Every structure is written in C-alpha cells, then in structure tokens.
Amino acid sequence: MSKPGGTEKRDSFASSLGILLAMTGSAVGLGNLWRFPYLVGENGGAAFIIFYLVCVVFLCMPIMMCEFILGRRSQANAFGAYKKLAPGTAWKHAGLLSVLAAAFILSFYSVVGGWSIKYLVMACGLKFTTAGGIQPEPMFNEFVTSNWLPIFYTLAFLACTGIIIIAGVKNGIEKFTKTLMPVLFIMMVVLAVRSMTLPGASEGVRYLFKPDFSKFTASSAMAALGQAFFSLSLGCGTILTYASYVSHKENIMKCSAETTLLDTLFALIAGCAIMPAVFAYGISPGQGPGLVFVTLPAIFAELPAGGIVAIVFFLSLFLAALTSAISLLEVVIAFLIEECKLRRPVAVAVSMSVFVVLAVLCSLSQGALSHVKIFSLNIFDLFDYVSANVLMTFGALFATLFVGHRLSRADIEDELTSSGRYRLPRPLAGFIYFVIRWAAPVVIIALLVAGLIA
Ligand code: PHE
C-alpha cells in the first residue's frame, strides 16, 4: 500500500519514448484539430502558418525549455518548483498561477471534450451520412444549449480523465499516451490523405501552403502567437509538471525540440485533413469555431465513405482532447499530493468535485446560464479568455524571467546538457540564453499589453 502523500516515492516516466509521447499528448489537442485549422482559415492561410512557425521555433521552443528546466531541476509540482528553487521568496505565487491556469483551462476544455464524445457517438450511429439526414447547424445549436445532455458528456469526459490519472504517471499517463499517440497519428494521416485526394482539393492545399500576406494583420500575428502558446501547452505548468517526472539522464533539449516538432506536424496534418475537404465542397475557409462541429459534419454527409471518416475524425478529436486533459489534471494533482499531502486517489476525488462544478457552469453557459455575463463574456468564454490570455501568458512570463534572471547561465547549461552528458554548441547556447533572458519576456509583455488594448 502506498504511504500517505508527500512521503510517497515520486512517480516517474519509465522511458524516453514515453516522455516524448506524453509531452506530445499534452501539446496535441483541440488546439491542433479544432483551433489551428479555423485560425488558419480566418487569417489568410499560409501567411498565418509561416508566422506561426517562426514563433514556434524562435520563441516557444526556448520557453518550453524553461519549463523543462524548472520541472526537471526541482522534481516538484509547479508551485513546489519555484518554492524549492527560490526558497523564502514570493516566486512560489508564480507557480500557483500556473496551477490556476491549468484548472481554468480544464474546466472549459472538458466541455468541448464532452462535445467530441457526443459527436463520436453520433458518428458511430452513422448520423453523418446522407441517410442520417441531420442538419448540422441547428443540431449543434440545439445540442449545446440543451443543458442536461452536454453536462452528461462533459462529466463523461472528466471521468475518463480522472480514471487515467488515478493510475499514476508510469501506469496511467505514460501507458495511455504511448499506446494512443501512434494511433492518433495514423488516423490523422489517413484523414489527410482522404481529404487531399478529393476532386477539387488542390485549392485547399494551395491555400495552406501559398502565402497571401494581404489578409495577414497585426491581430493575425497576435492570434498566431497566442495559438503557439496554447498549442504547446506553455505557461500553465503542464510541461513543468511532466518534466518533474523526467530523470537527470534524459536529453531535455532534444525532447523539447521533438515535442515542438511533433505538435506542429500534427497541426499541419490537421490543416491538410480539413482545408482541402472544405475547398473541395466549395465552403469558405473562415468558418470560425463552428468549423469542426458544423462545417465538417455537413461535408461528411456528402463524402464517399463519409460515415467511417466521421468516426475516425471524432475519435481522433476525443483522444487528442483526452491526452491534453490528463496533463492539465496532473498539474493540479501533483500540487495537491505534494503541497496538501493528499494521496493520489484522494487528490483526484477532491479536484474532481471542484471541476464538476466549474465544468457544469461552463457547459450551462451555452444554454440556461447564457444570460450570465461577466465583463460581457459568458462563463465559458471568460474561462477561456482569463486562462489563455492572462494566466498562461503570465505563467510563461514568470517561467522565462525566473530561468533567465534568477538561475545562472551555468545552471541553465548544466540542465540543458544534463550535467555535460549532451553537447550544446556555443552559438546555440548563446541564442537560447538570449531568448530566455530578453526576447521572450519582451514579446510576452508586448502580447499582454496588446491584449489589454484590444
Ligand atoms: N495544447 C493543448 C491543445 O493544443 C491545450 C493545452 C493547453 C493543454 C495548456 C495543456 C495545457 O489543445
């Protein structure tokens, strides 16, 4: 039997591949399959993608390294990491901010995760075929505003998340993501091939890869940067918490680079799975958030073998959301186990009782509580806004400021090279150090100010 939390031996990942796939599982989620394609559609296609790639490589990858450094060096949860590395200072509150960000994100993320289960169930009932005879738009609106049904699916999604997390890091998170991520990858490639071989699909491919800078505005640039943060799970302690389960022998530079690469690859494949089909059916690409739940079902109904394609798509969406949700929950669980000395199952039960309430409120904000507005946003949008635009951004800012200005360059290099085990060329070390210390904080502050003005 495990001893009470806190004195329990810390769980850890068992293999390098397990670490990479867990990190990628966290990064690849609704952000890739749902948000990225519609943002590309709204912001001028390839121009958005090019700017996104620049942000990811030159800015986000070094920020991810900061979280890796914080987690691996401290071997503690987001709050504990700052507490351990800067004892007796106010830095620990930065960690608390990350835990809060994770909690807020999980609350609204579970609602959309629940929608993905509902759509998967409908796809399995062959509803997205000509015979299914549904009208996607009224059906979606009726479903999300119907109160009980979306709550039921939201809770089902939360339950799946909790069950995996109860099993722990090695036996829950690692086992689950190691099995599922390859399956998810194969399914996404199959979808992309199906979409790109439709008659008339080439226009969609051109849209994705031929830049049109006339539609790319300053707000597109902000959207790309915000999306890069969200997609790479930065600023809310998930990478930090997972990295705290990584041994000192692992190459964290390589792991950050590979996670970033795989997440971007998934986003591009998702774009290739969606945009060519959208163009092949003569639909405008700028459909906004309804793209996945309204536009795609309409396309599936017309597509040859669309019933099966719909099952594969919504299964992918559900699995991608689930592997991200477990990483969000683990931030809170690690905090409760280590700071409040709870045992893992108790920590899961306690946090779940809070998430049930928050997620139900988010779900109801589409229906019965849609009139409740705070700063003219409904609860769902408020959680989304506060976490993605405020808490995550501050979380990332503090992580870079801490690593860049509180830790020494020698500490950073020691961590990045795993105490000299791996090579870090001088110019690369200089570049990473510059980004962490100056470029990243400046860009993040600019993002915060721009967000406040907008
Ligand atoms: N990166 C996830 C996605 O793309 C979302 C997420 C954000 C997950 C923050 C964990 C932490 O959907």
Tab-separated table of C-alpha atoms and ligand atoms in Angstrom, residues 26-32 105 109 227 229-234 236 238 263 324-325 327-328 392, ligand 1:
chain	number	residue	atom	x	y	z
A	26	SER	CA	-0.309	17.191	-23.813
A	27	ALA	CA	0.558	19.508	-26.686
A	28	VAL	CA	-1.592	17.880	-29.350
A	29	GLY	CA	-5.217	18.552	-28.564
A	30	LEU	CA	-8.221	20.611	-29.500
A	31	GLY	CA	-5.737	23.387	-30.221
A	32	ASN	CA	-4.382	21.428	-33.180
A	105	ILE	CA	-8.440	25.511	-18.886
A	109	TYR	CA	-11.731	22.103	-22.203
A	227	GLN	CA	-2.157	29.850	-30.585
A	229	PHE	CA	1.452	29.133	-26.651
A	230	PHE	CA	-1.820	27.282	-26.284
A	231	SER	CA	-0.885	24.515	-28.679
A	232	LEU	CA	2.461	23.862	-26.988
A	233	SER	CA	0.773	23.868	-23.553
A	234	LEU	CA	3.049	26.654	-22.302
A	236	CYS	CA	0.237	26.523	-17.183
A	238	THR	CA	1.878	21.051	-17.674
A	263	ASP	CA	2.935	19.258	-32.228
A	324	SER	CA	-4.241	17.040	-23.154
A	325	ALA	CA	-6.816	16.983	-20.370
A	327	SER	CA	-1.793	16.717	-18.473
A	328	LEU	CA	-3.902	19.602	-17.155
A	392	MET	CA	-0.988	31.315	-19.273
B	1	PHE	N1	-2.016	22.119	-26.006
B	1	PHE	C1	-3.364	21.705	-25.868
B	1	PHE	C2	-4.050	21.781	-27.218
B	1	PHE	O1	-3.458	22.110	-28.196
B	1	PHE	C3	-4.111	22.529	-24.867
B	1	PHE	C4	-3.428	22.636	-23.566
B	1	PHE	C5	-3.084	23.881	-23.107
B	1	PHE	C6	-3.108	21.509	-22.859
B	1	PHE	C7	-2.401	24.006	-21.924
B	1	PHE	C8	-2.418	21.604	-21.669
B	1	PHE	C9	-2.057	22.864	-21.226
B	1	PHE	O2	-5.201	21.523	-27.323
